[in-house]
Amino acid sequence: MNDFLLEYYNNITFSVEVLAAVTGLVLYNKYKHTAAKYFIWFLVYLSFCDFSGSYVHYINNGPFSFLEGTRFVRNFWWSTLYWKIGAIVFFVFYFNKILTKSHHKQVIKYLGYAFIVFSIIYILCNWSDYFMRFFPIISVVGAFIIFLCCVFYFIEILQSDKILTFYCDINFYITAAIFIWWLIITPIVFYDIYMSHYDWNFIFLKWQIYLFANVVMYVTFTFALIWCKPENEL
């Protein structure tokens, strides 16, 4: 299993990620008049960013060998920027599009602004570590915002007629998938110290959890894009 993870972990993750993005692009006309079109572009953005982050595999005797010995020899900085911060900012934007209650939107919006300011200040205060590791505090605060977005959405579903057709609504599957993903992954950030000490037992366990969570999330997105109906058809 460990050899399998070493060889195929990145390929499998990237494959399901691209599958969801390509499915979204193929079915773009189906959702072009709904908020889901932004989610499709977000999937494309994730695929591009994930591919860009693979530059680290081409540093040793590769085309990016000039980065050897620099701060960019690892991609912690890039993953923090595009996922741990960028994904939170997107979902704040997205839930402001799909939530209906103004007070829910206001809470999410101002938390999003506060998160951006907090992240910038924290990174600047820990600039050297930004290139060496992930910041658990940013992950936890981001997860809290995601959970709050999801809770607001589920509350609004329960309080509206959408509860009758939720199984056809793509936003339900998006919300459920990201809620479960962050619920599984967030506790792991507290143990990232073992990554820095190259505890391979922990590293392989982490890869297994991430692989399972990623596959479930992106397959759910792909299924939802195919199965669901645009909001104006519900």
Coordinates of N, CA and C in Angstrom, one line a residue:
M1 N 0.8 -1.2 0.0 CA 0.0 0.0 0.0 C 0.9 1.3 0.0
N2 N 1.9 1.2 0.8 CA 2.8 2.4 0.9 C 3.5 2.7 -0.5
D3 N 3.9 1.6 -1.1 CA 4.5 1.8 -2.5 C 3.5 2.4 -3.5
F4 N 2.3 1.9 -3.3 CA 1.2 2.4 -4.2 C 1.0 3.9 -4.0
L5 N 1.0 4.3 -2.7 CA 0.7 5.7 -2.4 C 1.9 6.6 -3.0
L6 N 3.1 6.1 -2.8 CA 4.3 6.8 -3.3 C 4.2 7.1 -4.8
E7 N 3.7 6.0 -5.5 CA 3.8 6.1 -7.0 C 2.5 6.8 -7.6
Y8 N 1.3 6.6 -6.9 CA 0.1 7.0 -7.6 C -0.7 8.0 -6.8
Y9 N -0.3 8.4 -5.6 CA -1.2 9.3 -4.9 C -1.5 10.6 -5.6
N10 N -0.4 11.3 -6.1 CA -0.6 12.5 -6.9 C -1.5 12.3 -8.1
N11 N -1.2 11.2 -8.8 CA -1.9 11.0 -10.1 C -3.4 10.7 -9.9
I12 N -3.7 10.0 -8.9 CA -5.1 9.7 -8.6 C -5.9 11.0 -8.2
T13 N -5.2 11.7 -7.3 CA -5.9 13.0 -6.8 C -6.1 13.9 -8.0
F14 N -5.0 14.1 -8.8 CA -5.1 15.0 -9.9 C -6.2 14.5 -10.9
S15 N -6.3 13.2 -11.1 CA -7.2 12.7 -12.1 C -8.7 13.0 -11.7
V16 N -9.0 12.7 -10.4 CA -10.4 13.0 -10.0 C -10.7 14.5 -10.0
E17 N -9.7 15.3 -9.7 CA -9.8 16.7 -9.7 C -10.1 17.2 -11.1
V18 N -9.3 16.7 -12.1 CA -9.5 17.1 -13.5 C -10.9 16.6 -14.0
L19 N -11.2 15.4 -13.6 CA -12.5 14.8 -14.0 C -13.7 15.7 -13.7
A20 N -13.7 16.2 -12.4 CA -14.7 17.1 -12.0 C -14.7 18.4 -12.8
A21 N -13.5 19.0 -13.0 CA -13.4 20.2 -13.8 C -13.8 20.0 -15.2
V22 N -13.4 19.0 -15.9 CA -13.8 18.7 -17.3 C -15.3 18.5 -17.4
T23 N -15.8 17.7 -16.4 CA -17.3 17.5 -16.4 C -18.0 18.8 -16.3
G24 N -17.6 19.7 -15.4 CA -18.2 21.0 -15.3 C -18.1 21.8 -16.6
L25 N -17.0 21.8 -17.3 CA -16.9 22.6 -18.5 C -17.8 22.0 -19.6
V26 N -17.9 20.7 -19.7 CA -18.7 20.0 -20.7 C -20.2 20.4 -20.5
L27 N -20.6 20.5 -19.2 CA -22.0 20.8 -18.8 C -22.2 22.3 -18.5
Y28 N -21.2 23.1 -18.9 CA -21.3 24.5 -18.5 C -22.6 25.2 -18.9
N29 N -23.0 24.9 -20.1 CA -24.3 25.6 -20.6 C -25.5 25.2 -19.7
K30 N -25.4 24.1 -19.1 CA -26.5 23.7 -18.2 C -26.6 24.6 -16.9
Y31 N -25.5 25.1 -16.5 CA -25.4 25.9 -15.3 C -25.0 27.4 -15.5
K32 N -24.9 27.8 -16.7 CA -24.4 29.1 -17.0 C -25.3 30.3 -16.5
H33 N -26.5 30.0 -16.2 CA -27.4 31.0 -15.6 C -27.6 30.9 -14.1
T34 N -26.8 30.1 -13.5 CA -26.9 29.8 -12.0 C -25.5 30.1 -11.4
A35 N -25.5 30.1 -10.1 CA -24.3 30.4 -9.3 C -23.3 29.2 -9.5
A36 N -23.8 28.1 -9.9 CA -22.9 26.9 -10.1 C -21.8 27.2 -11.1
K37 N -22.0 28.1 -12.0 CA -21.0 28.4 -13.0 C -19.7 28.9 -12.4
Y38 N -19.8 29.6 -11.2 CA -18.6 30.0 -10.5 C -17.9 28.8 -9.9
F39 N -18.7 27.8 -9.5 CA -18.1 26.6 -8.9 C -17.3 25.9 -10.0
I40 N -17.9 25.8 -11.2 CA -17.2 25.1 -12.3 C -15.8 25.8 -12.5
W41 N -15.8 27.1 -12.6 CA -14.5 27.8 -12.8 C -13.6 27.6 -11.6
F42 N -14.1 27.4 -10.4 CA -13.3 27.1 -9.3 C -12.6 25.8 -9.4
L43 N -13.3 24.8 -9.9 CA -12.8 23.5 -10.2 C -11.6 23.6 -11.2
V44 N -11.8 24.4 -12.2 CA -10.7 24.6 -13.2 C -9.5 25.3 -12.5
Y45 N -9.8 26.2 -11.7 CA -8.7 26.9 -10.9 C -8.0 26.0 -10.1
L46 N -8.7 25.1 -9.4 CA -8.0 24.1 -8.5 C -7.1 23.2 -9.3
S47 N -7.6 22.7 -10.5 CA -6.8 21.8 -11.3 C -5.5 22.5 -11.8
F48 N -5.7 23.8 -12.2 CA -4.5 24.5 -12.6 C -3.5 24.7 -11.5
C49 N -4.0 25.1 -10.3 CA -3.1 25.4 -9.2 C -2.4 24.1 -8.7
D50 N -3.2 23.0 -8.7 CA -2.6 21.8 -8.2 C -1.5 21.3 -9.2
F51 N -1.8 21.5 -10.5 CA -0.7 21.1 -11.5 C 0.5 22.0 -11.3
S52 N 0.3 23.3 -11.1 CA 1.4 24.3 -10.9 C 2.2 23.9 -9.7
G53 N 1.6 23.4 -8.6 CA 2.3 23.0 -7.4 C 3.2 21.8 -7.6
S54 N 3.0 21.1 -8.7 CA 3.8 19.9 -8.9 C 5.2 20.2 -9.4
Y55 N 5.5 21.5 -9.5 CA 6.9 21.9 -9.9 C 8.0 21.4 -9.0
V56 N 7.6 21.1 -7.8 CA 8.6 20.6 -6.8 C 9.2 19.2 -7.2
H57 N 8.4 18.5 -8.0 CA 8.9 17.2 -8.5 C 9.9 17.3 -9.6
Y58 N 10.1 18.5 -10.1 CA 11.1 18.7 -11.2 C 12.2 19.6 -10.8
I59 N 12.5 19.6 -9.5 CA 13.6 20.5 -9.1 C 15.0 19.7 -9.1
N60 N 15.0 18.5 -8.6 CA 16.2 17.7 -8.5 C 16.5 17.2 -9.9
N61 N 17.6 17.8 -10.5 CA 18.1 17.5 -11.8 C 17.0 17.6 -12.9
G62 N 16.1 18.6 -12.7 CA 15.0 18.8 -13.6 C 15.0 20.2 -14.2
P63 N 14.0 20.6 -14.9 CA 13.9 21.9 -15.5 C 13.9 23.1 -14.5
F64 N 13.5 22.7 -13.2 CA 13.4 23.8 -12.2 C 14.6 23.6 -11.2
S65 N 15.7 23.0 -11.6 CA 16.8 22.8 -10.7 C 17.4 24.1 -10.2
F66 N 17.1 25.2 -10.9 CA 17.6 26.5 -10.4 C 17.0 27.0 -9.1
L67 N 15.9 26.2 -8.7 CA 15.2 26.5 -7.4 C 15.9 25.8 -6.2
E68 N 16.8 24.9 -6.6 CA 17.5 24.1 -5.5 C 18.2 25.1 -4.6
G69 N 17.9 24.9 -3.3 CA 18.5 25.8 -2.2 C 17.8 27.1 -2.0
T70 N 16.7 27.3 -2.7 CA 15.9 28.5 -2.4 C 14.7 28.2 -1.5
R71 N 13.9 29.2 -1.2 CA 12.7 29.0 -0.4 C 11.7 28.2 -1.1
F72 N 11.7 28.2 -2.4 CA 10.7 27.6 -3.2 C 10.9 26.1 -3.5
V73 N 11.8 25.5 -2.8 CA 12.1 24.1 -3.0 C 11.0 23.2 -2.5
R74 N 10.1 23.8 -1.6 CA 8.9 23.2 -1.2 C 7.7 24.0 -1.6
N75 N 6.5 23.4 -1.7 CA 5.4 24.2 -2.2 C 4.4 24.5 -1.1
F76 N 4.8 24.5 0.2 CA 3.9 24.9 1.3 C 3.3 26.3 1.0
W77 N 4.1 27.2 0.6 CA 3.7 28.6 0.3 C 2.5 28.6 -0.7
W78 N 2.7 27.8 -1.7 CA 1.7 27.8 -2.8 C 0.4 27.2 -2.4
S79 N 0.5 26.0 -1.7 CA -0.7 25.3 -1.2 C -1.5 26.2 -0.2
T80 N -0.7 26.9 0.7 CA -1.4 27.8 1.6 C -2.1 28.9 0.9
L81 N -1.5 29.5 -0.1 CA -2.1 30.6 -0.8 C -3.3 30.2 -1.6
Y82 N -3.2 29.1 -2.4 CA -4.3 28.9 -3.4 C -5.4 28.0 -2.7
W83 N -5.1 27.2 -1.7 CA -6.1 26.3 -1.1 C -6.5 26.8 0.3
K84 N -5.6 26.8 1.2 CA -6.0 27.1 2.6 C -6.5 28.6 2.7
I85 N -6.1 29.5 1.8 CA -6.7 30.8 1.9 C -7.6 31.0 0.7
G86 N -7.2 30.7 -0.5 CA -7.9 30.9 -1.7 C -9.3 30.2 -1.7
A87 N -9.3 28.9 -1.3 CA -10.5 28.2 -1.3 C -11.6 28.7 -0.3
I88 N -11.1 29.2 0.8 CA -12.0 29.8 1.8 C -12.6 31.1 1.2
V89 N -11.8 31.9 0.6 CA -12.3 33.1 0.0 C -13.3 32.8 -1.0
F90 N -13.1 31.8 -1.9 CA -14.0 31.4 -2.9 C -15.4 31.0 -2.3
F91 N -15.3 30.2 -1.2 CA -16.6 29.7 -0.7 C -17.3 30.8 0.1
V92 N -16.6 31.7 0.6 CA -17.3 32.9 1.2 C -18.1 33.6 0.1
F93 N -17.4 33.8 -1.1 CA -18.1 34.4 -2.2 C -19.2 33.6 -2.7
Y94 N -19.0 32.2 -2.8 CA -20.0 31.4 -3.4 C -21.3 31.3 -2.5
F95 N -21.1 31.2 -1.2 CA -22.2 31.1 -0.3 C -23.0 32.4 -0.2
N96 N -22.3 33.5 -0.4 CA -23.0 34.8 -0.5 C -23.9 34.8 -1.7
K97 N -23.6 34.0 -2.7 CA -24.4 33.9 -3.9 C -25.6 33.0 -3.7
I98 N -25.5 31.9 -2.9 CA -26.6 30.9 -2.8 C -27.4 31.1 -1.6
L99 N -26.9 31.7 -0.5 CA -27.7 32.0 0.7 C -28.7 33.0 0.4
T100 N -29.8 33.0 1.1 CA -30.9 33.9 0.8 C -31.1 34.9 1.9
K101 N -30.8 34.5 3.2 CA -31.0 35.4 4.3 C -29.9 36.4 4.4
S102 N -30.2 37.7 4.5 CA -29.2 38.8 4.4 C -28.3 38.7 5.6
H103 N -28.8 38.4 6.8 CA -27.9 38.3 8.0 C -26.9 37.2 7.9
H104 N -27.3 36.1 7.3 CA -26.3 35.0 7.0 C -25.2 35.5 6.1
K105 N -25.6 36.2 5.0 CA -24.7 36.7 4.1 C -23.7 37.7 4.7
Q106 N -24.3 38.6 5.6 CA -23.4 39.6 6.2 C -22.4 38.9 7.1
V107 N -22.8 38.0 7.9 CA -21.9 37.3 8.8 C -20.7 36.6 8.0
I108 N -21.1 35.9 7.0 CA -20.1 35.2 6.1 C -19.2 36.2 5.5
K109 N -19.7 37.3 5.0 CA -18.9 38.3 4.2 C -17.9 38.9 5.2
Y110 N -18.3 39.4 6.4 CA -17.3 40.0 7.3 C -16.3 39.1 7.9
L111 N -16.8 37.8 8.1 CA -15.8 36.8 8.5 C -14.8 36.6 7.4
G112 N -15.2 36.6 6.1 CA -14.3 36.4 5.0 C -13.2 37.6 5.0
Y113 N -13.7 38.8 5.2 CA -12.8 39.9 5.2 C -11.8 39.8 6.4
A114 N -12.3 39.4 7.5 CA -11.4 39.3 8.7 C -10.4 38.1 8.5
F115 N -10.8 37.1 7.8 CA -9.9 35.9 7.6 C -8.8 36.4 6.7
I116 N -9.1 37.1 5.6 CA -8.0 37.6 4.7 C -7.0 38.5 5.5
V117 N -7.5 39.4 6.2 CA -6.6 40.3 7.0 C -5.8 39.5 8.0
F118 N -6.5 38.6 8.7 CA -5.8 37.8 9.7 C -4.7 36.9 9.0
S119 N -5.0 36.3 7.9 CA -4.0 35.5 7.2 C -2.8 36.2 6.7
I120 N -3.0 37.4 6.2 CA -1.9 38.3 5.7 C -1.0 38.7 6.9
I121 N -1.6 39.1 7.9 CA -0.8 39.5 9.1 C -0.1 38.4 9.7
Y122 N -0.7 37.2 9.8 CA -0.1 36.0 10.4 C 1.1 35.6 9.5
I123 N 0.9 35.6 8.2 CA 2.0 35.1 7.3 C 3.2 36.1 7.4
L124 N 2.9 37.4 7.4 CA 3.9 38.4 7.5 C 4.7 38.3 8.8
C125 N 4.0 37.9 9.9 CA 4.7 37.8 11.2 C 5.5 36.5 11.2
N126 N 5.2 35.5 10.3 CA 5.9 34.2 10.3 C 6.4 33.9 8.9
W127 N 7.0 35.0 8.3 CA 7.4 34.9 6.9 C 8.3 33.7 6.6
S128 N 9.3 33.5 7.4 CA 10.2 32.4 7.0 C 9.5 31.0 7.1
D129 N 8.6 30.8 8.1 CA 7.9 29.6 8.2 C 6.9 29.4 7.1
Y130 N 6.5 30.4 6.4 CA 5.5 30.4 5.3 C 6.0 29.4 4.2
F131 N 7.3 29.4 4.0 CA 7.9 28.5 3.0 C 8.3 27.1 3.5
M132 N 8.1 26.9 4.8 CA 8.6 25.7 5.4 C 7.5 24.7 5.9
R133 N 6.3 25.3 6.1 CA 5.3 24.4 6.7 C 3.9 25.1 6.5
F134 N 2.9 24.3 6.9 CA 1.5 24.9 6.9 C 1.3 25.5 8.2
F135 N 0.3 26.4 8.3 CA -0.1 27.1 9.5 C -1.4 26.5 10.0
P136 N -1.3 25.7 11.1 CA -2.6 25.1 11.6 C -3.7 26.1 12.0
I137 N -3.3 27.3 12.5 CA -4.3 28.3 12.9 C -5.1 28.8 11.7
I138 N -4.4 28.9 10.5 CA -5.1 29.4 9.3 C -6.1 28.3 8.8
S139 N -5.6 27.0 8.9 CA -6.5 25.9 8.5 C -7.7 25.8 9.4
V140 N -7.5 26.0 10.7 CA -8.6 25.9 11.7 C -9.6 27.0 11.5
V141 N -9.1 28.2 11.4 CA -10.0 29.4 11.2 C -10.8 29.2 9.9
G142 N -10.1 28.8 8.8 CA -10.7 28.6 7.6 C -11.8 27.5 7.7
A143 N -11.5 26.4 8.4 CA -12.5 25.3 8.5 C -13.7 25.8 9.3
F144 N -13.5 26.7 10.3 CA -14.7 27.3 11.0 C -15.6 28.0 10.1
I145 N -15.0 28.8 9.2 CA -15.8 29.6 8.2 C -16.6 28.7 7.3
I146 N -15.9 27.6 6.8 CA -16.6 26.6 6.0 C -17.7 26.0 6.7
F147 N -17.5 25.6 7.9 CA -18.6 24.9 8.7 C -19.8 25.9 8.9
L148 N -19.5 27.1 9.1 CA -20.5 28.1 9.3 C -21.3 28.3 8.0
C149 N -20.6 28.4 6.9 CA -21.3 28.5 5.6 C -22.2 27.3 5.4
C150 N -21.7 26.1 5.7 CA -22.5 24.9 5.5 C -23.8 24.9 6.4
V151 N -23.5 25.3 7.7 CA -24.7 25.3 8.6 C -25.7 26.3 8.2
F152 N -25.3 27.5 7.8 CA -26.3 28.4 7.3 C -27.1 27.9 6.1
Y153 N -26.4 27.2 5.2 CA -27.1 26.7 4.0 C -28.1 25.6 4.4
F154 N -27.7 24.7 5.3 CA -28.6 23.6 5.7 C -29.8 24.2 6.5
I155 N -29.5 25.2 7.3 CA -30.7 25.8 8.0 C -31.7 26.4 7.0
E156 N -31.2 27.1 6.0 CA -32.0 27.7 5.0 C -32.8 26.7 4.2
I157 N -32.1 25.5 3.9 CA -32.8 24.5 3.2 C -34.0 23.9 4.1
L158 N -33.7 23.7 5.4 CA -34.7 23.1 6.3 C -35.9 24.1 6.4
Q159 N -35.7 25.4 6.3 CA -36.7 26.4 6.5 C -37.4 26.8 5.3
S160 N -37.1 26.2 4.1 CA -37.7 26.6 2.9 C -38.3 25.4 2.2
D161 N -39.0 25.6 1.0 CA -39.6 24.6 0.2 C -38.5 23.7 -0.5
K162 N -37.3 24.2 -0.5 CA -36.2 23.5 -1.2 C -35.9 22.1 -0.6
I163 N -36.4 21.9 0.7 CA -36.2 20.6 1.3 C -36.9 19.5 0.6
L164 N -37.9 19.9 -0.3 CA -38.7 18.9 -1.0 C -37.9 18.4 -2.3
T165 N -36.9 19.2 -2.7 CA -36.2 18.9 -3.9 C -34.7 19.0 -3.7
F166 N -34.2 18.9 -2.5 CA -32.8 19.1 -2.2 C -31.9 18.1 -2.9
Y167 N -32.4 16.9 -3.2 CA -31.6 15.9 -3.8 C -31.3 16.2 -5.3
C168 N -32.0 17.2 -5.8 CA -31.7 17.6 -7.2 C -30.9 18.9 -7.3
D169 N -30.6 19.4 -6.1 CA -29.9 20.7 -6.1 C -28.4 20.5 -6.0
I170 N -27.6 21.1 -6.9 CA -26.2 20.9 -6.9 C -25.5 21.5 -5.7
N171 N -26.1 22.6 -5.2 CA -25.5 23.3 -4.0 C -25.6 22.4 -2.8
F172 N -26.6 21.5 -2.7 CA -26.6 20.6 -1.6 C -25.4 19.7 -1.6
Y173 N -25.1 19.1 -2.7 CA -24.0 18.1 -2.8 C -22.7 18.9 -2.6
I174 N -22.5 20.1 -3.2 CA -21.3 20.8 -3.0 C -21.1 21.1 -1.5
T175 N -22.2 21.5 -0.8 CA -22.1 21.8 0.6 C -21.8 20.6 1.4
A176 N -22.5 19.5 1.2 CA -22.3 18.3 1.9 C -20.8 17.8 1.7
A177 N -20.3 17.8 0.5 CA -19.0 17.3 0.2 C -17.9 18.1 0.9
I178 N -18.0 19.4 0.8 CA -17.0 20.2 1.5 C -17.1 20.2 3.0
F179 N -18.3 20.0 3.5 CA -18.4 19.9 5.0 C -17.7 18.6 5.4
I180 N -18.0 17.5 4.8 CA -17.4 16.2 5.2 C -15.9 16.3 5.0
W181 N -15.4 16.9 3.8 CA -14.0 17.0 3.6 C -13.3 17.7 4.7
W182 N -13.7 18.9 5.0 CA -13.1 19.7 6.1 C -13.2 19.0 7.5
L183 N -14.3 18.3 7.7 CA -14.5 17.6 9.0 C -13.5 16.5 9.1
I184 N -13.1 15.8 8.0 CA -12.1 14.7 8.1 C -10.7 15.3 8.1
I185 N -10.4 16.3 7.4 CA -9.1 16.8 7.2 C -8.6 17.7 8.3
T186 N -9.5 18.5 8.9 CA -9.0 19.6 9.8 C -8.3 19.0 11.0
P187 N -8.7 17.9 11.7 CA -8.0 17.4 12.8 C -6.5 17.0 12.5
I188 N -6.2 16.7 11.2 CA -4.9 16.2 10.9 C -3.9 17.3 11.0
V189 N -4.3 18.6 10.8 CA -3.4 19.7 10.8 C -2.6 19.8 12.1
F190 N -3.2 19.3 13.2 CA -2.5 19.5 14.5 C -1.4 18.5 14.6
Y191 N -1.2 17.6 13.7 CA -0.2 16.6 13.7 C 0.9 16.8 12.6
D192 N 0.8 17.9 12.0 CA 1.8 18.2 10.9 C 3.2 18.2 11.3
I193 N 3.4 18.3 12.6 CA 4.8 18.3 13.1 C 5.5 17.0 12.8
Y194 N 4.7 15.9 12.7 CA 5.3 14.6 12.3 C 5.8 14.6 10.9
M195 N 5.2 15.4 10.0 CA 5.6 15.6 8.6 C 7.0 16.1 8.6
S196 N 7.3 17.2 9.4 CA 8.6 17.8 9.4 C 9.7 16.9 10.0
H197 N 9.3 15.9 10.8 CA 10.3 15.0 11.3 C 10.3 13.7 10.5
Y198 N 9.7 13.7 9.4 CA 9.7 12.5 8.5 C 9.3 11.2 9.2
D199 N 8.2 11.3 9.9 CA 7.6 10.1 10.5 C 6.8 9.4 9.4
W200 N 7.3 8.5 8.7 CA 6.7 7.9 7.5 C 5.4 7.2 7.8
N201 N 5.3 6.6 9.0 CA 4.0 6.0 9.4 C 2.9 7.0 9.4
F202 N 3.2 8.2 9.9 CA 2.1 9.2 9.9 C 1.9 9.7 8.5
I203 N 3.0 9.9 7.8 CA 2.9 10.5 6.4 C 2.0 9.6 5.5
F204 N 2.2 8.2 5.6 CA 1.4 7.3 4.8 C 0.0 7.3 5.3
L205 N -0.2 7.4 6.6 CA -1.6 7.5 7.1 C -2.3 8.7 6.6
K206 N -1.6 9.8 6.6 CA -2.1 11.1 6.2 C -2.5 11.0 4.7
W207 N -1.6 10.4 3.9 CA -1.9 10.3 2.5 C -3.1 9.5 2.2
Q208 N -3.3 8.4 3.0 CA -4.5 7.5 2.8 C -5.7 8.3 3.1
I209 N -5.7 9.1 4.2 CA -6.9 9.9 4.6 C -7.2 10.9 3.5
Y210 N -6.2 11.6 3.1 CA -6.3 12.7 2.1 C -6.8 12.0 0.8
L211 N -6.3 10.9 0.4 CA -6.7 10.3 -0.9 C -8.2 9.9 -0.8
F212 N -8.6 9.3 0.3 CA -10.0 8.9 0.5 C -10.9 10.1 0.4
A213 N -10.5 11.2 1.2 CA -11.3 12.4 1.2 C -11.4 13.1 -0.1
N214 N -10.3 13.2 -0.8 CA -10.2 13.8 -2.1 C -11.1 13.1 -3.1
V215 N -10.9 11.8 -3.2 CA -11.7 11.0 -4.2 C -13.2 11.1 -3.9
V216 N -13.6 11.0 -2.6 CA -15.0 11.1 -2.3 C -15.6 12.5 -2.7
M217 N -14.8 13.6 -2.4 CA -15.2 14.9 -2.6 C -15.4 15.2 -4.1
Y218 N -14.3 14.9 -4.9 CA -14.4 15.2 -6.3 C -15.3 14.3 -7.1
V219 N -15.5 13.0 -6.7 CA -16.5 12.2 -7.3 C -17.9 12.7 -7.0
T220 N -18.1 13.2 -5.8 CA -19.4 13.8 -5.5 C -19.7 15.0 -6.3
F221 N -18.7 15.8 -6.5 CA -18.8 17.0 -7.4 C -19.2 16.5 -8.8
T222 N -18.5 15.5 -9.3 CA -18.7 15.0 -10.7 C -20.1 14.5 -10.8
F223 N -20.5 13.7 -9.9 CA -21.9 13.1 -9.9 C -22.9 14.2 -9.8
A224 N -22.7 15.2 -8.9 CA -23.7 16.3 -8.8 C -23.8 17.1 -10.1
L225 N -22.7 17.4 -10.8 CA -22.8 18.1 -12.0 C -23.6 17.4 -13.1
I226 N -23.5 16.1 -13.1 CA -24.2 15.3 -14.1 C -25.7 15.1 -13.7
W227 N -25.9 14.8 -12.4 CA -27.3 14.4 -11.9 C -28.2 15.6 -11.7
C228 N -27.7 16.7 -11.2 CA -28.6 17.7 -10.7 C -29.1 18.6 -11.8
K229 N -30.2 19.3 -11.4 CA -30.8 20.2 -12.3 C -30.5 21.6 -12.0
P230 N -30.5 22.5 -12.9 CA -30.3 24.0 -12.6 C -31.4 24.5 -11.7
E231 N -31.1 25.5 -10.9 CA -32.0 26.0 -9.9 C -33.4 26.4 -10.5
N232 N -33.4 26.9 -11.7 CA -34.6 27.4 -12.3 C -35.5 26.3 -12.8
E233 N -35.0 25.0 -12.7 CA -35.8 23.9 -13.1 C -36.3 23.0 -12.0
L234 N -35.9 23.5 -10.7 CA -36.3 22.7 -9.6 C -37.8 23.1 -9.2

